[in-house]
CSV table of C-alpha atoms and ligand atoms in Angstrom, one decimal:
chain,number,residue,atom,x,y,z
A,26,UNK,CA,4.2,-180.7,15.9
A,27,UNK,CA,2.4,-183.8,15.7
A,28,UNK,CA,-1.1,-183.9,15.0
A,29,UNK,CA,-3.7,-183.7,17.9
A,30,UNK,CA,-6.0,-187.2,17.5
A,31,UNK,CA,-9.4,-186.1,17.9
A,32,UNK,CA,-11.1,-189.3,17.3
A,33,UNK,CA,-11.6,-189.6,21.0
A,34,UNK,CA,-13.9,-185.8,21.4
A,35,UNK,CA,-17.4,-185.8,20.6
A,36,UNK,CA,-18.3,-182.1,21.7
A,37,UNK,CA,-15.6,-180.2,20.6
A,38,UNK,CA,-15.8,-176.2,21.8
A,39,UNK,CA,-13.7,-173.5,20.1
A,40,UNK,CA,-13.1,-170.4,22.1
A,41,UNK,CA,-11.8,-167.0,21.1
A,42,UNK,CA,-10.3,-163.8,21.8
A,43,UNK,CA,-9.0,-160.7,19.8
A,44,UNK,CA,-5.8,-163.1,19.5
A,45,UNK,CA,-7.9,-164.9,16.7
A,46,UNK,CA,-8.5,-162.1,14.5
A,47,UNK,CA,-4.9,-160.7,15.1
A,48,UNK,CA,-3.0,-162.4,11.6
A,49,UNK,CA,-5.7,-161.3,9.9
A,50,UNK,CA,-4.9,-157.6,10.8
A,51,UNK,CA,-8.1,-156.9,12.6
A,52,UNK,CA,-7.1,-153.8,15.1
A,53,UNK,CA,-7.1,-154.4,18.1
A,54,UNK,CA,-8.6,-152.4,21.3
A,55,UNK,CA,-5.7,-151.7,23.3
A,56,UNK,CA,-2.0,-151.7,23.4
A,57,UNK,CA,0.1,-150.7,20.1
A,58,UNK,CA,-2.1,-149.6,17.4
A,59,UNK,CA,-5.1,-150.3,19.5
A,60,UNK,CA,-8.0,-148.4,18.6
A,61,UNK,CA,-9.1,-146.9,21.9
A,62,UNK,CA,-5.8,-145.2,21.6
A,63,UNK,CA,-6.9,-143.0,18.9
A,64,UNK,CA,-10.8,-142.6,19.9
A,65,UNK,CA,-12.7,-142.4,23.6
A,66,UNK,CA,-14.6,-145.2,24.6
A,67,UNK,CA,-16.7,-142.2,26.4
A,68,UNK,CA,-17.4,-140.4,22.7
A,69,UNK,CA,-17.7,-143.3,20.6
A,70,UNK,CA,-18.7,-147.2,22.1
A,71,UNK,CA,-21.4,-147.0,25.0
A,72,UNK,CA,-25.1,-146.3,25.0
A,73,UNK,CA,-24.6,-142.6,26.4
A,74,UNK,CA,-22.5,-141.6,23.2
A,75,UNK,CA,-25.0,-143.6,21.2
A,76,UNK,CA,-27.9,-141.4,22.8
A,77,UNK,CA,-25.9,-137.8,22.4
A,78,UNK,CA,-24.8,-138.5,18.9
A,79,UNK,CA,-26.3,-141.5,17.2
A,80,UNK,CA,-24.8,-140.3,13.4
A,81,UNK,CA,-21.1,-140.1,15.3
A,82,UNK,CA,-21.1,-143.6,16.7
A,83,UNK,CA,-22.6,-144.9,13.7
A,84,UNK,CA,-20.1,-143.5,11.3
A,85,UNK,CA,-17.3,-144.8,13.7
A,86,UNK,CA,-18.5,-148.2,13.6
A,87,UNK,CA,-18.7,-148.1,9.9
A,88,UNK,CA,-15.4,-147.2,9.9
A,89,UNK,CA,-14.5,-150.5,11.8
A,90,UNK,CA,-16.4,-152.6,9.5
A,91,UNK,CA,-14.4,-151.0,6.4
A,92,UNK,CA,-11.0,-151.7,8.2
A,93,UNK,CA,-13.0,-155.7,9.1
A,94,UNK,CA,-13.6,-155.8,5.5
A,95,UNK,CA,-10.1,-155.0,4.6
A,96,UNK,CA,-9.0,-157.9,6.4
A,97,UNK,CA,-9.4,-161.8,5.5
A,98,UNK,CA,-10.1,-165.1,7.6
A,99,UNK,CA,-6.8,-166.7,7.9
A,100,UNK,CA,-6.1,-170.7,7.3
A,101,UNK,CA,-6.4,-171.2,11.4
A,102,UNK,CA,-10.3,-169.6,10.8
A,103,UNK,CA,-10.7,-172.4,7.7
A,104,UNK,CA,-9.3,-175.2,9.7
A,105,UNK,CA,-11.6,-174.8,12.6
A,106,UNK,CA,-14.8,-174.2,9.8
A,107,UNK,CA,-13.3,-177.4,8.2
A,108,UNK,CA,-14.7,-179.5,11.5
A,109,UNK,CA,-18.6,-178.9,11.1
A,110,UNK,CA,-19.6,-180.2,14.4
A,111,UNK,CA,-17.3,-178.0,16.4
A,112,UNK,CA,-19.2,-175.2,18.3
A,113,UNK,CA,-17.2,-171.4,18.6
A,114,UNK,CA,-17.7,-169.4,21.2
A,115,UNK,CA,-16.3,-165.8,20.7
A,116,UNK,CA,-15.6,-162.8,21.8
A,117,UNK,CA,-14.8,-161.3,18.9
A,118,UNK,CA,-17.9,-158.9,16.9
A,119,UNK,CA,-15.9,-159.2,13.1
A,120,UNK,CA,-17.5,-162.1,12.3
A,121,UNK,CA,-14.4,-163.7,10.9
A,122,UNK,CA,-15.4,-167.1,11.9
A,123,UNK,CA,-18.6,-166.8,9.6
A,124,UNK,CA,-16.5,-165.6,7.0
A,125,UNK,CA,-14.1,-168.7,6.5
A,126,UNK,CA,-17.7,-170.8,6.8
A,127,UNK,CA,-17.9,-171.6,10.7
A,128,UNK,CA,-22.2,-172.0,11.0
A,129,UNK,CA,-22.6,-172.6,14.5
A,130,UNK,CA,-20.6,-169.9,16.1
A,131,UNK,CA,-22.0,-167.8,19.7
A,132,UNK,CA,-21.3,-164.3,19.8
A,133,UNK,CA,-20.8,-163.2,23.1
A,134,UNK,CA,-19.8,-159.6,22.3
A,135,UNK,CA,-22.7,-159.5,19.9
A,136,UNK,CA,-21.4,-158.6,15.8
A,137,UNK,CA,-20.4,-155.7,13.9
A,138,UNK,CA,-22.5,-157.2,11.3
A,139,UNK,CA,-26.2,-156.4,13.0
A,140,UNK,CA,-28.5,-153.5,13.6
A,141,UNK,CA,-31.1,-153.6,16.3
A,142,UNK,CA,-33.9,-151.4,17.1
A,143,UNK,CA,-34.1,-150.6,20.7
A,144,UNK,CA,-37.7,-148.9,20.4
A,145,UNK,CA,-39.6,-151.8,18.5
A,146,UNK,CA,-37.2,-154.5,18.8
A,147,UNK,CA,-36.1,-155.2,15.3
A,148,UNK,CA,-32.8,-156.5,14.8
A,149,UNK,CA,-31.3,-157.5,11.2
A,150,UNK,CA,-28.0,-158.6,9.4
A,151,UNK,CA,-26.0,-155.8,7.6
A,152,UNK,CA,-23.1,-156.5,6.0
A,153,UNK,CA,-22.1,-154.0,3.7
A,154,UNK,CA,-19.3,-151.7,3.8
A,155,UNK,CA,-22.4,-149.0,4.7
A,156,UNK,CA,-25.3,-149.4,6.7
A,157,UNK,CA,-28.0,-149.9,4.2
A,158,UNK,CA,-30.0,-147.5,6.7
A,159,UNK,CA,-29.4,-145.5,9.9
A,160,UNK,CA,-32.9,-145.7,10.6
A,161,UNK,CA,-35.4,-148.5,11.3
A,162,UNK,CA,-38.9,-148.6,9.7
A,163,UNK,CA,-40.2,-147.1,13.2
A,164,UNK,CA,-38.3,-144.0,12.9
A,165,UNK,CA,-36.1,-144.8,15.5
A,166,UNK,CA,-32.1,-145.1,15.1
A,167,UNK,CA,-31.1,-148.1,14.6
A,168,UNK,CA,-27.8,-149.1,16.9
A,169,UNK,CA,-25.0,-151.7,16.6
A,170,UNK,CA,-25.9,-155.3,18.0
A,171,UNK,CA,-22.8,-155.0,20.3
A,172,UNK,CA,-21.5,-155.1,23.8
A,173,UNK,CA,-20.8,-152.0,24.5
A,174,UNK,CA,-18.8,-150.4,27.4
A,175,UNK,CA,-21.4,-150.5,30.4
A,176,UNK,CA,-23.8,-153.0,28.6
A,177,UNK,CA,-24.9,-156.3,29.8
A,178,UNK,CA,-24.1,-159.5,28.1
A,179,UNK,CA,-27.4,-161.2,26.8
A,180,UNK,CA,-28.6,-163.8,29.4
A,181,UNK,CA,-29.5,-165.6,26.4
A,182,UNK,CA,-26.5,-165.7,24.4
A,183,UNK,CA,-24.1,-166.6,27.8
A,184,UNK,CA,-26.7,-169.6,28.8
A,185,UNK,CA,-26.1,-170.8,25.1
A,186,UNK,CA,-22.1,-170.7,25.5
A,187,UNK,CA,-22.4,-171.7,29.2
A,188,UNK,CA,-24.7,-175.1,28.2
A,189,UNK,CA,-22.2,-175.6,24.5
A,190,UNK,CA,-19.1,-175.3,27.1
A,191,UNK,CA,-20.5,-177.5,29.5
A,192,UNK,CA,-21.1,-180.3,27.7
A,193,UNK,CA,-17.8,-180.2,25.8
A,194,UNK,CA,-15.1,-183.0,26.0
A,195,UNK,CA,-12.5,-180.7,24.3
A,196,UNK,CA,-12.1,-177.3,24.8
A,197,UNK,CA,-9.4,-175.0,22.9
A,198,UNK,CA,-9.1,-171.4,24.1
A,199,UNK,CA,-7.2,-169.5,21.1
A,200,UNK,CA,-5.6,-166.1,21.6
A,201,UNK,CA,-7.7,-164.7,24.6
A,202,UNK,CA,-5.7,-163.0,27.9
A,203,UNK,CA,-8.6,-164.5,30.3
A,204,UNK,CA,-9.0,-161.3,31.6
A,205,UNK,CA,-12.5,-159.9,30.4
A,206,UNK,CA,-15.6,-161.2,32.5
A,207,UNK,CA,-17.6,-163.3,32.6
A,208,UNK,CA,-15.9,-164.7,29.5
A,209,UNK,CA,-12.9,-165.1,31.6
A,210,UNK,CA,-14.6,-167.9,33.6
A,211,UNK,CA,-15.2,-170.2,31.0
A,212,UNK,CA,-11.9,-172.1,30.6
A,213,UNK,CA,-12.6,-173.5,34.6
A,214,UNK,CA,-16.3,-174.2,33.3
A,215,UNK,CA,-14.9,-176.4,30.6
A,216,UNK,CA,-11.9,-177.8,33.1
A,217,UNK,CA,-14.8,-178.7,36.0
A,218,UNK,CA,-16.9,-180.4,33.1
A,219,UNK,CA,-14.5,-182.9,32.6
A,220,UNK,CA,-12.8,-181.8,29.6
A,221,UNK,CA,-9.9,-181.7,28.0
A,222,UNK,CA,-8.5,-178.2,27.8
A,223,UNK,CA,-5.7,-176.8,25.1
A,224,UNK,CA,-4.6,-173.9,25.0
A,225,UNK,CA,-3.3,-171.8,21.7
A,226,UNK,CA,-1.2,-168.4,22.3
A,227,UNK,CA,2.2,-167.0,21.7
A,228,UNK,CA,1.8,-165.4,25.0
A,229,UNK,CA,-0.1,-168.1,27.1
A,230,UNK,CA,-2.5,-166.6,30.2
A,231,UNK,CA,-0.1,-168.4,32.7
A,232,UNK,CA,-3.1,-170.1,34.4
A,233,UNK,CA,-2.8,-174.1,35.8
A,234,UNK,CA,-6.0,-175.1,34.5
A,235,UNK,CA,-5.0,-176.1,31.1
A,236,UNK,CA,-3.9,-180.0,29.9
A,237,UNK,CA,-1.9,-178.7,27.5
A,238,UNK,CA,-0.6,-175.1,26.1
A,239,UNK,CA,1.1,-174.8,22.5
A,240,UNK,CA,3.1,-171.3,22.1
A,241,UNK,CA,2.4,-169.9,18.9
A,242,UNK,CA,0.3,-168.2,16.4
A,243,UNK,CA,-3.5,-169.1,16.1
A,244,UNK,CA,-2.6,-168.9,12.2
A,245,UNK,CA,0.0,-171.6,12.2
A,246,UNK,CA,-0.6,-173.9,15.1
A,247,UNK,CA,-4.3,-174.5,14.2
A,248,UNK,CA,-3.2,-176.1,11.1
A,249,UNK,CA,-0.7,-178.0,12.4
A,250,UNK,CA,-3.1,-179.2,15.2
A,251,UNK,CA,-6.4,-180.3,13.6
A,252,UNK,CA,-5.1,-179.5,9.7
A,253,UNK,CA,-5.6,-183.0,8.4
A,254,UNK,CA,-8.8,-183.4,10.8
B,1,NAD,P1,-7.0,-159.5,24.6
B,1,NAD,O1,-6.6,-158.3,23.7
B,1,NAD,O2,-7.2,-159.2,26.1
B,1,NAD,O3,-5.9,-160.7,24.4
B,1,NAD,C1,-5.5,-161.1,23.2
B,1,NAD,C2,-4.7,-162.3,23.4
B,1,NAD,O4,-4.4,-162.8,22.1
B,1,NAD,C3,-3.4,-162.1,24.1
B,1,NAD,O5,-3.3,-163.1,25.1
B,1,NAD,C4,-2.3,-162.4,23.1
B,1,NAD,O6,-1.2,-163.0,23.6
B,1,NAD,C5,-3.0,-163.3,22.1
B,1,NAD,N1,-2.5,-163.3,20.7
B,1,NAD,C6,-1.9,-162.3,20.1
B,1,NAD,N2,-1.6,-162.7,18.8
B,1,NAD,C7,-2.1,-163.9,18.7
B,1,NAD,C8,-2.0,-164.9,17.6
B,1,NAD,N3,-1.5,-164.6,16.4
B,1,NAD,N4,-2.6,-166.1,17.8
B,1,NAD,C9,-3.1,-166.4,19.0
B,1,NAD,N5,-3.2,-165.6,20.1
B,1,NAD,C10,-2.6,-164.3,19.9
B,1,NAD,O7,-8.3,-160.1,23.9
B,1,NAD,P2,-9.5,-160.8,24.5
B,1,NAD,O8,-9.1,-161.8,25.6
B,1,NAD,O9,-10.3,-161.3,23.4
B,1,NAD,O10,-10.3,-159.7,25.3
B,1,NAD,C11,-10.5,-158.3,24.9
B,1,NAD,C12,-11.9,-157.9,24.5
B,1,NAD,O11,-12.0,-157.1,23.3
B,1,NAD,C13,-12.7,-159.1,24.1
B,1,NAD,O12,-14.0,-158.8,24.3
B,1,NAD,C14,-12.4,-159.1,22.6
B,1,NAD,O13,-13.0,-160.0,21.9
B,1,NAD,C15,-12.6,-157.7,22.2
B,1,NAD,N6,-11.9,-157.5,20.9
B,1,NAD,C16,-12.5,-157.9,19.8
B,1,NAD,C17,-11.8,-157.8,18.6
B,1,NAD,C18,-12.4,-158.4,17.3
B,1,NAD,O14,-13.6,-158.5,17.2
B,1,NAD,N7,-11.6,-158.8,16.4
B,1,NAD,C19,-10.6,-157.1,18.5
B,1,NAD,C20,-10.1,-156.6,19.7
B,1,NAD,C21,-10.7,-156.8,20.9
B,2,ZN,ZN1,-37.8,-149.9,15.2
């Protein structure tokens, strides 16, 4: 695989799914070994389980940020935090890209790695293999800075992605199905902008809109790609 010339991109846009994390052995939500299989969305990742039984859904999520922890960046994440002035949009919450050094990277699914008070509006970076404290200063429960099932994304957080994404001249979608809203949308967002549009996936989506699609592995095409970038 020949090297992708990227002398010609100014704005260069990363965006990524679970697909990202998945050489790293970051579990994924569905399908084989999926975590929903093994706990309800119902009991354990939306605001109504959060409000019945904050200590439960708390303890769950530190659970997932044990099994994060576990886990490493692979060389695809140090390649792409290798080219400062690329942006990364994700919808991933393990923080991964942050990890292998990415600075500028947009959440869109929010982080396992924040706490925010709902009742005063405090929200802090936590990154231990325990919350450092359940509670905020208020006395309120402090909850997991996350999307969760039912929740809307932050207006603030898409408007970032949307404006990043809209002024890219090279957009590279890595291990994402396209299927989760409004996230879905922004491969055509990049494509009606102008730019060029890759796309990285040992399963590809199957849509039209891309200018080129590499089957593979996030882990080893990235390298290949943009390694000696
Ligand atoms: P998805 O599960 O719908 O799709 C994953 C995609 O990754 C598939 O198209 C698959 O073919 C591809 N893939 C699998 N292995 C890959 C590899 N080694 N390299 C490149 N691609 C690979 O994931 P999604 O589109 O991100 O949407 C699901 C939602 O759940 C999103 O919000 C997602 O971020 C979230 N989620 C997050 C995490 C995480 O934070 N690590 C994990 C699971 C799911
Ligand atoms: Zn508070």
């Amino acid at each position: 695989m020949e090297t992708f010339d990227l002398s010609r991109y100014r704005n260069i846009v990363f965006f990524t799914g679970a697909g990202m994390s998945a050489e790293s052995g970051v579990p994924t939500y569905r399908g084989k070994g999926g975590i929903w299989g093994s706990y309800s969305i119902e009991e354990y990742a939306c605001q109504q389980a959060f409000d019945r039984n904050p200590e439960k859904v708390l303890g769950f999520h530190e659970k997932r940020r044990r099994s994060v922890l576990d886990c490493e960046p692979h060389e695809g994440h140090r390649v792409i935090a290798r080219m400062p002035d690329a942006r990364v949009v994700t919808q991933n919450i393990d923080g991964m890209h942050q990890r292998a050094g990415s600075q500028e990277v947009i959440e869109l699914h929010g982080s396992l790695w924040r706490l925010r008070c709902d009742n005063c509006g405090h929200n802090k970076e936590d990154l231990g293999r325990s919350y450092e404290a359940r509670r905020c200063a208020c006395g309120s429960w402090l909850r997991p800075d996350i999307i969760w099932f039912g929740d809307m994304l932050d207006p603030l957080v898409m408007s970032r992605a949307a404006e990043a994404i809209g002024n890219c001249d090279l957009f590279i979608s890595i291990g994402t199905s396209g299927t989760v809203w409004p996230a879905a949308g922004f491969p055509d967002l990049a494509r009606k902008s102008g730019a060029c549009c890759i796309e990285i996936n040992p399963e590809p989506s199957g849509a039209t809109r891309y200018d080129r699609v590499v089957e593979g592995a996030a882990g080893e095409v990235l390298p290949k790609l943009f390694g000696s970038c």
